[in-house]
Short mmCIF file of C-alpha atoms and ligand atoms in Angstrom, two decimals:
data_model
loop_
_atom_site.label_atom_id
_atom_site.label_comp_id
_atom_site.label_asym_id
_atom_site.label_seq_id
_atom_site.Cartn_x
_atom_site.Cartn_y
_atom_site.Cartn_z
CA UNK A 1 -54.52 -80.78 99.31
CA UNK A 2 -54.32 -77.32 100.14
CA UNK A 3 -55.32 -76.02 103.89
CA UNK A 4 -57.72 -72.98 103.18
CA UNK A 5 -56.53 -70.09 104.72
CA UNK A 6 -58.88 -67.71 107.05
CA UNK A 7 -58.84 -64.70 103.36
CA UNK A 8 -59.52 -67.91 101.56
CA UNK A 9 -63.02 -68.69 103.50
CA UNK A 10 -65.90 -66.66 102.38
CA UNK A 11 -64.97 -67.53 98.49
CA UNK A 12 -66.14 -70.24 96.68
CA UNK A 13 -67.91 -70.94 93.18
CA UNK A 14 -71.07 -71.79 94.61
CA UNK A 15 -71.28 -67.94 95.13
CA UNK A 16 -71.27 -67.46 91.14
CA UNK A 17 -74.01 -68.96 88.75
CA UNK A 18 -73.90 -72.07 88.04
CA UNK A 19 -73.15 -71.58 84.07
CA UNK A 20 -70.44 -68.50 84.95
CA UNK A 21 -67.47 -69.77 82.63
CA UNK A 22 -63.64 -70.05 83.87
CA UNK A 23 -60.93 -70.22 81.89
CA UNK A 24 -57.40 -70.38 80.72
CA UNK A 25 -55.87 -67.97 78.58
CA UNK A 26 -52.90 -68.07 75.93
CA UNK A 27 -51.51 -66.61 72.75
CA UNK A 28 -50.12 -68.59 69.44
CA UNK A 29 -47.00 -66.97 69.70
CA UNK A 30 -46.15 -66.84 73.25
CA UNK A 31 -46.47 -70.21 73.70
CA UNK A 32 -46.80 -72.19 70.03
CA UNK A 33 -43.14 -72.56 68.83
CA UNK A 34 -42.46 -73.78 65.97
CA UNK A 35 -41.93 -71.14 63.82
CA UNK A 36 -41.38 -72.19 60.55
CA UNK A 37 -42.43 -75.93 60.34
CA UNK A 38 -45.44 -77.37 58.34
CA UNK A 39 -45.55 -74.03 56.06
CA UNK A 40 -46.44 -70.90 58.48
CA UNK A 41 -44.78 -67.19 57.21
CA UNK A 42 -42.96 -65.82 59.91
CA UNK A 43 -45.40 -62.53 61.44
CA UNK A 44 -44.35 -59.96 62.48
CA UNK A 45 -43.08 -61.54 66.09
CA UNK A 46 -40.59 -63.33 64.69
CA UNK A 47 -39.04 -60.38 63.07
CA UNK A 48 -38.87 -57.86 65.49
CA UNK A 49 -37.97 -60.22 67.67
CA UNK A 50 -34.60 -60.87 65.37
CA UNK A 51 -33.52 -56.85 66.06
CA UNK A 52 -30.54 -56.66 68.59
CA UNK A 53 -31.87 -54.96 71.69
CA UNK A 54 -35.84 -55.83 71.58
CA UNK A 55 -35.89 -57.96 73.55
CA UNK A 56 -34.81 -58.21 77.17
CA UNK A 57 -33.34 -61.94 77.37
CA UNK A 58 -32.44 -62.15 73.37
CA UNK A 59 -34.86 -64.52 72.46
CA UNK A 60 -38.52 -65.10 70.57
CA UNK A 61 -40.80 -67.45 70.15
CA UNK A 62 -39.21 -70.01 68.21
CA UNK A 63 -39.35 -72.84 70.26
CA UNK A 64 -41.30 -70.89 73.48
CA UNK A 65 -43.72 -73.87 75.00
CA UNK A 66 -43.64 -76.05 71.98
CA UNK A 67 -47.28 -76.60 72.05
CA UNK A 68 -47.19 -77.59 68.86
CA UNK A 69 -46.11 -80.67 69.83
CA UNK A 70 -47.16 -80.76 73.46
CA UNK A 71 -50.72 -79.33 72.58
CA UNK A 72 -51.74 -83.26 74.28
CA UNK A 73 -50.64 -82.58 77.26
CA UNK A 74 -51.87 -79.26 77.72
CA UNK A 75 -54.92 -79.59 76.72
CA UNK A 76 -54.72 -82.39 79.27
CA UNK A 77 -53.63 -80.73 82.00
CA UNK A 78 -56.56 -78.21 81.76
CA UNK A 79 -59.02 -80.48 81.86
CA UNK A 80 -56.90 -82.12 85.08
CA UNK A 81 -57.37 -78.12 86.18
CA UNK A 82 -61.24 -78.97 85.93
CA UNK A 83 -61.40 -75.49 83.02
CA UNK A 84 -64.13 -75.51 81.42
CA UNK A 85 -62.83 -73.58 78.84
CA UNK A 86 -59.90 -72.05 76.55
CA UNK A 87 -59.13 -68.79 75.33
CA UNK A 88 -56.13 -69.44 73.15
CA UNK A 89 -55.20 -67.31 69.74
CA UNK A 90 -55.06 -68.29 65.83
CA UNK A 91 -51.75 -67.56 63.96
CA UNK A 92 -52.63 -65.86 61.11
CA UNK A 93 -49.16 -66.00 58.80
CA UNK A 94 -49.92 -70.02 59.85
CA UNK A 95 -52.93 -70.65 58.36
CA UNK A 96 -52.84 -67.97 55.91
CA UNK A 97 -48.51 -67.91 55.77
CA UNK A 98 -48.48 -64.28 53.74
CA UNK A 99 -51.85 -62.63 55.23
CA UNK A 100 -53.73 -63.22 52.02
CA UNK A 101 -53.89 -65.52 49.06
CA UNK A 102 -53.02 -69.31 49.76
CA UNK A 103 -54.60 -70.66 52.63
CA UNK A 104 -52.10 -73.28 54.54
CA UNK A 105 -54.26 -76.80 55.16
CA UNK A 106 -51.01 -78.08 57.39
CA UNK A 107 -51.64 -74.93 59.41
CA UNK A 108 -55.51 -75.59 59.79
CA UNK A 109 -54.77 -79.81 60.76
CA UNK A 110 -52.66 -77.99 63.71
CA UNK A 111 -56.53 -75.16 65.28
CA UNK A 112 -58.73 -78.51 64.11
CA UNK A 113 -56.41 -80.93 65.86
CA UNK A 114 -56.47 -78.93 68.84
CA UNK A 115 -60.15 -77.41 68.85
CA UNK A 116 -61.17 -81.21 67.84
CA UNK A 117 -59.08 -82.18 71.54
CA UNK A 118 -60.94 -80.05 73.42
CA UNK A 119 -64.70 -80.47 71.86
CA UNK A 120 -63.15 -84.05 73.55
CA UNK A 121 -62.17 -83.14 76.43
CA UNK A 122 -65.98 -80.62 77.63
CA UNK A 123 -63.40 -77.90 77.49
CA UNK A 124 -65.42 -74.85 75.85
CA UNK A 125 -63.34 -73.36 72.91
CA UNK A 126 -63.14 -69.40 73.08
CA UNK A 127 -60.87 -68.33 70.29
CA UNK A 128 -59.50 -65.41 69.10
CA UNK A 129 -58.67 -63.79 65.53
CA UNK A 130 -55.42 -61.57 66.10
CA UNK A 131 -53.68 -61.31 69.83
CA UNK A 132 -50.69 -59.09 67.98
CA UNK A 133 -48.70 -61.73 65.44
CA UNK A 134 -49.59 -59.74 61.79
CA UNK A 135 -48.35 -62.02 59.12
CA UNK A 136 -44.74 -60.37 58.18
CA UNK A 137 -45.58 -60.17 54.44
CA UNK A 138 -48.84 -57.39 55.37
CA UNK A 139 -47.43 -55.71 56.97
CA UNK A 140 -44.36 -55.30 54.17
CA UNK A 141 -47.40 -54.12 52.70
CA UNK A 142 -48.56 -51.66 55.29
CA UNK A 143 -49.92 -53.60 57.67
CA UNK A 144 -51.75 -51.65 60.00
CA UNK A 145 -52.24 -48.35 58.53
CA UNK A 146 -53.01 -49.65 55.35
CA UNK A 147 -57.03 -49.99 54.84
CA UNK A 148 -56.40 -52.23 52.34
CA UNK A 149 -55.17 -55.29 55.61
CA UNK A 150 -58.89 -55.01 57.10
CA UNK A 151 -60.13 -56.40 54.12
CA UNK A 152 -57.23 -59.63 54.48
CA UNK A 153 -58.70 -59.56 57.98
CA UNK A 154 -61.91 -60.78 56.79
CA UNK A 155 -61.12 -62.47 55.05
CA UNK A 156 -58.76 -64.55 57.51
CA UNK A 157 -61.70 -64.09 59.95
CA UNK A 158 -64.42 -65.85 57.78
CA UNK A 159 -62.15 -68.19 56.86
CA UNK A 160 -61.73 -68.99 60.33
CA UNK A 161 -65.36 -69.32 61.32
CA UNK A 162 -66.16 -71.30 57.72
CA UNK A 163 -64.06 -73.61 59.93
CA UNK A 164 -64.57 -73.48 63.42
CA UNK A 165 -66.69 -71.11 64.11
CA UNK A 166 -69.61 -73.56 64.99
CA UNK A 167 -67.73 -74.89 67.82
CA UNK A 168 -66.59 -71.97 69.49
CA UNK A 169 -67.86 -70.95 71.97
CA UNK A 170 -66.77 -66.89 71.41
CA UNK A 171 -64.94 -65.28 68.47
CA UNK A 172 -62.65 -62.98 69.63
CA UNK A 173 -61.62 -60.07 66.89
CA UNK A 174 -58.87 -58.35 68.20
CA UNK A 175 -56.07 -58.58 71.29
CA UNK A 176 -55.73 -55.12 72.79
CA UNK A 177 -55.39 -52.79 69.88
CA UNK A 178 -54.04 -50.23 71.88
CA UNK A 179 -50.57 -52.50 72.64
CA UNK A 180 -50.79 -52.60 68.72
CA UNK A 181 -51.03 -49.38 68.07
CA UNK A 182 -48.59 -47.60 70.65
CA UNK A 183 -47.00 -50.15 72.30
CA UNK A 184 -45.78 -51.08 68.35
CA UNK A 185 -46.46 -48.43 67.11
CA UNK A 186 -45.54 -45.15 68.59
CA UNK A 187 -43.28 -45.94 71.16
CA UNK A 188 -41.21 -48.87 69.09
CA UNK A 189 -41.23 -50.88 71.83
CA UNK A 190 -43.78 -53.77 70.23
CA UNK A 191 -43.91 -55.21 67.30
CA UNK A 192 -43.52 -53.34 63.96
CA UNK A 193 -42.19 -50.81 65.72
CA UNK A 194 -42.04 -47.52 64.85
CA UNK A 195 -42.24 -44.49 66.88
CA UNK A 196 -44.98 -41.77 65.51
CA UNK A 197 -48.28 -41.09 67.05
CA UNK A 198 -50.22 -40.19 64.10
CA UNK A 199 -48.90 -43.77 63.39
CA UNK A 200 -50.15 -45.08 66.07
CA UNK A 201 -53.72 -43.42 66.23
CA UNK A 202 -54.44 -45.01 62.11
CA UNK A 203 -53.29 -47.99 63.33
CA UNK A 204 -56.06 -48.09 66.18
CA UNK A 205 -58.03 -46.48 63.49
CA UNK A 206 -58.14 -49.71 60.47
CA UNK A 207 -57.70 -52.55 64.16
CA UNK A 208 -61.44 -50.52 65.16
CA UNK A 209 -62.11 -50.85 61.82
CA UNK A 210 -61.44 -54.45 60.49
CA UNK A 211 -63.03 -55.12 63.76
CA UNK A 212 -66.81 -54.00 62.77
CA UNK A 213 -66.46 -55.28 59.25
CA UNK A 214 -65.19 -58.77 60.57
CA UNK A 215 -68.38 -58.58 62.85
CA UNK A 216 -70.10 -57.86 60.12
CA UNK A 217 -69.51 -60.10 57.83
CA UNK A 218 -68.93 -62.80 60.50
CA UNK A 219 -72.25 -62.49 60.87
CA UNK A 220 -73.56 -62.09 57.51
CA UNK A 221 -71.69 -65.19 57.08
CA UNK A 222 -74.65 -67.06 59.31
CA UNK A 223 -72.09 -67.75 62.72
CA UNK A 224 -74.43 -67.74 65.39
CA UNK A 225 -71.20 -68.04 67.54
CA UNK A 226 -70.92 -64.75 70.46
CA UNK A 227 -68.49 -61.98 68.98
CA UNK A 228 -66.52 -60.34 71.22
CA UNK A 229 -63.13 -57.77 71.45
CA UNK A 230 -61.29 -57.82 73.79
CA UNK A 231 -59.33 -54.40 75.35
CA UNK A 232 -56.86 -54.09 78.67
CA UNK A 233 -58.63 -52.11 80.91
CA UNK A 234 -57.52 -49.83 83.66
CA UNK A 235 -58.72 -47.29 86.15
CA UNK A 236 -56.05 -44.14 85.43
CA UNK A 237 -56.06 -42.22 88.83
CA UNK A 238 -54.11 -38.42 88.73
CA UNK A 239 -52.04 -38.89 90.65
CA UNK A 240 -52.66 -35.44 92.80
CA UNK A 241 -55.92 -34.19 92.73
CA UNK A 242 -54.24 -30.82 90.93
CA UNK A 243 -56.35 -29.56 88.57
CA UNK A 244 -53.69 -30.56 85.93
CA UNK A 245 -53.41 -34.23 86.73
CA UNK A 246 -57.18 -34.69 87.34
CA UNK A 247 -57.25 -33.89 83.71
CA UNK A 248 -54.66 -35.31 82.26
CA UNK A 249 -55.52 -38.56 84.05
CA UNK A 250 -58.87 -38.00 81.86
CA UNK A 251 -57.09 -37.38 79.02
CA UNK A 252 -54.83 -40.50 79.35
CA UNK A 253 -58.66 -43.09 80.00
CA UNK A 254 -59.67 -40.52 76.80
CA UNK A 255 -56.52 -42.27 74.96
CA UNK A 256 -56.04 -45.51 75.85
CA UNK A 257 -59.40 -46.72 77.62
CA UNK A 258 -62.83 -44.59 75.96
CA UNK A 259 -61.16 -43.36 72.31
CA UNK A 260 -62.15 -47.85 72.06
CA UNK A 261 -65.03 -48.07 74.14
CA UNK A 262 -67.20 -45.07 72.14
CA UNK A 263 -66.09 -45.75 68.69
CA UNK A 264 -68.02 -49.54 69.47
CA UNK A 265 -70.40 -48.49 71.39
CA UNK A 266 -71.19 -45.14 70.13
CA UNK A 267 -69.67 -44.74 66.67
CA UNK A 268 -67.23 -41.90 67.48
CA UNK A 269 -64.09 -40.69 68.62
CA UNK A 270 -64.42 -38.49 72.33
CA UNK A 271 -64.11 -35.51 70.82
CA UNK A 272 -61.69 -34.41 73.25
CA UNK A 273 -58.93 -36.76 72.21
CA UNK A 274 -59.65 -36.14 69.35
CA UNK A 275 -58.34 -32.23 70.44
CA UNK A 276 -55.51 -33.08 71.96
CA UNK A 277 -54.36 -34.80 69.32
CA UNK A 278 -54.54 -32.30 65.96
CA UNK A 279 -53.13 -33.67 63.37
CA UNK A 280 -51.95 -36.56 65.17
CA UNK A 281 -55.52 -37.88 64.03
CA UNK A 282 -56.38 -40.64 62.00
CA UNK A 283 -58.81 -39.98 58.58
CA UNK A 284 -62.16 -41.30 59.43
CA UNK A 285 -65.27 -41.54 57.75
CA UNK A 286 -69.15 -40.99 58.86
CA UNK A 287 -69.49 -45.12 56.83
CA UNK A 288 -66.26 -46.28 58.66
CA UNK A 289 -67.73 -45.22 62.22
CA UNK A 290 -71.00 -46.27 62.18
CA UNK A 291 -69.11 -49.86 61.14
CA UNK A 292 -67.15 -50.23 63.88
CA UNK A 293 -70.19 -49.88 66.25
CA UNK A 294 -71.18 -53.18 65.47
CA UNK A 295 -73.12 -54.82 68.49
CA UNK A 296 -71.17 -56.76 70.60
CA UNK A 297 -72.58 -60.38 72.64
CA UNK A 298 -69.82 -59.18 75.75
CA UNK A 299 -66.53 -56.84 75.98
CA UNK A 300 -63.31 -58.84 76.70
CA UNK A 301 -61.91 -57.12 79.89
CA UNK A 302 -57.79 -57.80 80.67
CA UNK A 303 -56.99 -56.36 83.76
CA UNK A 304 -54.11 -56.43 85.69
CA UNK A 305 -53.53 -53.48 87.62
CA UNK A 306 -54.16 -49.50 87.77
CA UNK A 307 -52.32 -46.90 86.72
CA UNK A 308 -51.51 -43.21 88.03
CA UNK A 309 -51.44 -39.82 85.95
CA UNK A 310 -49.73 -37.57 86.90
CA UNK A 311 -47.64 -34.10 84.41
CA UNK A 312 -44.47 -35.38 84.20
CA UNK A 313 -43.70 -39.07 82.81
CA UNK A 314 -47.85 -40.48 82.85
CA UNK A 315 -46.81 -44.33 82.87
CA UNK A 316 -43.90 -43.23 85.64
CA UNK A 317 -44.44 -45.73 88.58
CA UNK A 318 -46.55 -44.21 91.86
CA UNK A 319 -45.60 -45.65 94.84
CA UNK A 320 -48.53 -46.96 97.10
CA UNK A 321 -46.64 -48.90 99.18
CA UNK A 322 -48.65 -51.86 97.62
CA UNK A 323 -47.26 -55.32 97.09
CA UNK A 324 -46.33 -55.04 93.28
CA UNK A 325 -45.57 -58.40 90.87
CA UNK A 326 -42.44 -59.03 88.90
CA UNK A 327 -43.74 -56.60 86.09
CA UNK A 328 -44.17 -53.79 88.86
CA UNK A 329 -47.44 -53.22 88.35
CA UNK A 330 -49.43 -52.81 91.63
CA UNK A 331 -51.67 -55.70 92.97
CA UNK A 332 -55.24 -53.81 93.12
CA UNK A 333 -58.30 -55.81 93.27
CA UNK A 334 -60.69 -53.35 93.62
CA UNK A 335 -59.41 -51.57 90.56
CA UNK A 336 -60.86 -54.51 88.71
CA UNK A 337 -64.53 -53.95 90.50
CA UNK A 338 -64.17 -50.53 90.27
CA UNK A 339 -63.31 -51.49 86.28
CA UNK A 340 -66.30 -53.23 86.05
CA UNK A 341 -68.91 -50.96 87.43
CA UNK A 342 -67.38 -47.95 85.38
CA UNK A 343 -68.30 -49.80 82.24
CA UNK A 344 -71.56 -51.51 82.78
CA UNK A 345 -72.33 -47.37 84.14
CA UNK A 346 -71.08 -45.36 81.01
CA UNK A 347 -71.06 -48.57 78.43
CA UNK A 348 -73.77 -50.90 79.07
CA UNK A 349 -72.44 -54.61 76.81
CA UNK A 350 -74.79 -57.37 76.89
CA UNK A 351 -72.05 -59.31 78.93
CA UNK A 352 -68.12 -58.06 80.58
CA UNK A 353 -65.96 -60.73 80.52
CA UNK A 354 -62.54 -60.78 82.27
CA UNK A 355 -60.85 -62.65 79.42
CA UNK A 356 -57.36 -62.29 80.80
CA UNK A 357 -56.25 -61.36 84.35
CA UNK A 358 -52.66 -62.43 86.17
CA UNK A 359 -49.33 -61.64 87.83
CA UNK A 360 -45.17 -62.17 87.18
CA UNK A 361 -43.82 -63.40 90.22
CA UNK A 362 -40.63 -65.16 90.34
CA UNK A 363 -40.94 -68.87 91.28
CA UNK A 364 -38.33 -71.02 92.96
CA UNK A 365 -38.69 -75.12 92.28
CA UNK A 366 -37.38 -76.45 95.18
CA UNK A 367 -38.38 -80.16 95.59
CA UNK A 368 -39.75 -80.10 92.75
CA UNK A 369 -42.82 -77.86 92.90
CA UNK A 370 -43.35 -74.62 93.29
CA UNK A 371 -44.84 -72.57 95.95
CA UNK A 372 -46.32 -69.08 94.23
CA UNK A 373 -48.66 -67.97 96.92
CA UNK A 374 -48.30 -64.68 95.62
CA UNK A 375 -49.92 -65.56 92.99
CA UNK A 376 -52.53 -67.73 94.52
CA UNK A 377 -53.83 -65.04 96.24
CA UNK A 378 -53.25 -62.08 92.92
CA UNK A 379 -55.72 -64.18 91.56
CA UNK A 380 -58.65 -65.55 94.06
CA UNK A 381 -58.53 -61.96 95.04
CA UNK A 382 -59.17 -60.95 92.18
CA UNK A 383 -62.08 -63.47 91.74
CA UNK A 384 -63.35 -62.22 94.55
CA UNK A 385 -63.38 -58.28 93.11
CA UNK A 386 -64.76 -59.16 90.04
CA UNK A 387 -67.97 -61.56 92.26
CA UNK A 388 -67.62 -57.68 94.01
CA UNK A 389 -68.85 -55.81 90.56
CA UNK A 390 -70.94 -58.77 89.95
CA UNK A 391 -73.66 -58.22 93.28
CA UNK A 392 -73.51 -54.52 91.84
CA UNK A 393 -75.67 -55.63 89.24
CA UNK A 394 -72.68 -55.19 86.16
CA UNK A 395 -73.21 -58.98 84.14
CA UNK A 396 -70.11 -60.43 84.29
CA UNK A 397 -70.00 -63.99 82.62
CA UNK A 398 -66.54 -65.45 82.38
CA UNK A 399 -63.10 -64.90 84.36
CA UNK A 400 -60.02 -66.33 82.17
CA UNK A 401 -56.57 -65.99 84.56
CA UNK A 402 -53.23 -65.63 82.70
CA UNK A 403 -51.82 -67.66 82.04
CA UNK A 404 -51.76 -71.31 81.51
CA UNK A 405 -48.10 -71.24 80.81
CA UNK A 406 -45.25 -69.52 81.55
CA UNK A 407 -44.24 -68.50 78.28
CA UNK A 408 -42.42 -66.06 75.89
CA UNK A 409 -43.79 -62.70 77.35
CA UNK A 410 -42.60 -60.65 74.50
CA UNK A 411 -40.02 -57.87 75.44
CA UNK A 412 -39.74 -59.70 78.59
CA UNK A 413 -38.96 -62.40 76.84
CA UNK A 414 -38.29 -65.83 79.61
CA UNK A 415 -37.71 -63.61 82.09
CA UNK A 416 -40.96 -62.77 83.59
CA UNK A 417 -43.20 -65.70 83.95
CA UNK A 418 -47.10 -65.79 84.36
CA UNK A 419 -48.06 -69.20 84.49
CA UNK A 420 -50.83 -71.18 86.21
CA UNK A 421 -48.57 -73.89 85.18
CA UNK A 422 -44.32 -73.63 85.27
CA UNK A 423 -42.88 -74.63 82.16
CA UNK A 424 -38.71 -75.85 82.04
CA UNK A 425 -37.00 -74.19 79.09
CA UNK A 426 -34.56 -76.63 79.08
CA UNK A 427 -36.74 -79.93 78.90
CA UNK A 428 -39.87 -78.25 78.67
CA UNK A 429 -41.54 -80.23 81.41
CA UNK A 430 -45.14 -78.29 83.19
CA UNK A 431 -45.60 -78.77 86.72
CA UNK A 432 -48.78 -77.66 88.04
CA UNK A 433 -48.03 -74.59 91.06
CA UNK A 434 -49.76 -73.86 94.00
CA UNK A 435 -51.78 -71.10 92.31
CA UNK A 436 -53.31 -74.55 89.43
CA UNK A 437 -54.15 -76.20 92.21
CA UNK A 438 -55.63 -73.41 94.39
CA UNK A 439 -57.75 -73.02 90.80
CA UNK A 440 -58.49 -76.69 91.17
CA UNK A 441 -59.80 -76.32 94.41
CA UNK A 442 -61.46 -73.46 93.91
CA UNK A 443 -63.60 -74.89 90.99
CA UNK A 444 -63.86 -78.16 92.88
CA UNK A 445 -65.95 -76.10 95.17
C1 LIG B 501 -51.50 -58.82 78.22
C2 LIG B 501 -51.35 -59.44 76.62
C3 LIG B 501 -51.11 -61.33 76.92
C4 LIG B 501 -49.01 -61.25 77.70
C5 LIG B 501 -50.13 -60.16 79.02
C6 LIG B 501 -49.79 -59.96 80.58
O1 LIG B 501 -51.25 -57.57 77.13
O2 LIG B 501 -52.44 -60.12 76.11
O3 LIG B 501 -50.55 -62.54 76.67
O4 LIG B 501 -49.03 -60.59 77.59
O5 LIG B 501 -50.07 -59.20 78.99
#
């Protein structure tokens, strides 16, 4: 039994609506492993990991947490924490190795087992269709730079929904399209590794368009499940109050947030960002914009930290003196409250969901236990920040801690641990950390 600390007092589950969704999140490539089993085709992340120098520790998701084999114990773990909802993604190339054409029944069988396992444990299914791992075969045809990929995505979405949709509490089209577009196509630090702003913006347009096309197709197919998209969002503050920094912060917010939010809600790209992009802006039609702006049931918000912009390098670390995580990200729970309030005010989605929130810290395994007080405090304070937004009238109905497990942290490999549950990568043994035990205690009321 963990002792209640002073700060913990004043926060309890009973302060949230009884139907508030409490969950944990993962994604396919980060945990599944089994990269070439049972007919799975390669994804762009399998390819990217093979390029020297791309992944900090030279690793890949080939084995990861071997969730493909250990899924049952992972579901038991989720149930044992008292968590009512699980957000995970489907590996597109596991169920359709080429991203078009034949379906892979063995791949679908894995997700069938997983979803049955969740339903039988009373855990709500929150399914993401695309958490970055595009089938490599589609990349070879141009990937997100090609409009045809949107058509393939829609067929994949409809097939997944046909099989699983009625058992899902929600379906999300894309996780963090900005990351795919910018880290993957402009900065080259994520798959597929391009370095072109024009490519990034074109990819972002096709991601948004494929989202709208998929939502429309799923609704036309009669799917009743809640539909949404998940964005990575942070308040962006000017590093100083100089007019140049203030306008830079506004532009950066335009590139990261408004570029996605405005089309989703208003059916148009922000004019200041289009002007800034000039010839790097994608070509699009009025019809595209109408397609993107499908009514959604919720917006998923992934929040980790805030950002500062300056006319110097916009992503320079701006030290505020606050604690930072192992990613170098400032711990700033108030940013989540502000963000949720701003989103509600400017965009008024029917519901907002915190679909990811969590922190990497260097954990020490001592006597079989991980005393990750800082992660516990991070999660607790962000839950409190969520509550603060709700008290201001913002319709937030879910919080997902990320991640359930330590896992393959993309370009950081296995060096960064975000899990509430520790994974020993030699033995694959799972050990709930103090933060997981705190979450369980919180959920038990
Ligand atoms: C988000 C990703 C998630 C995880 C966290 C730390 O951008 O959606 O998979 O890597 O960052």
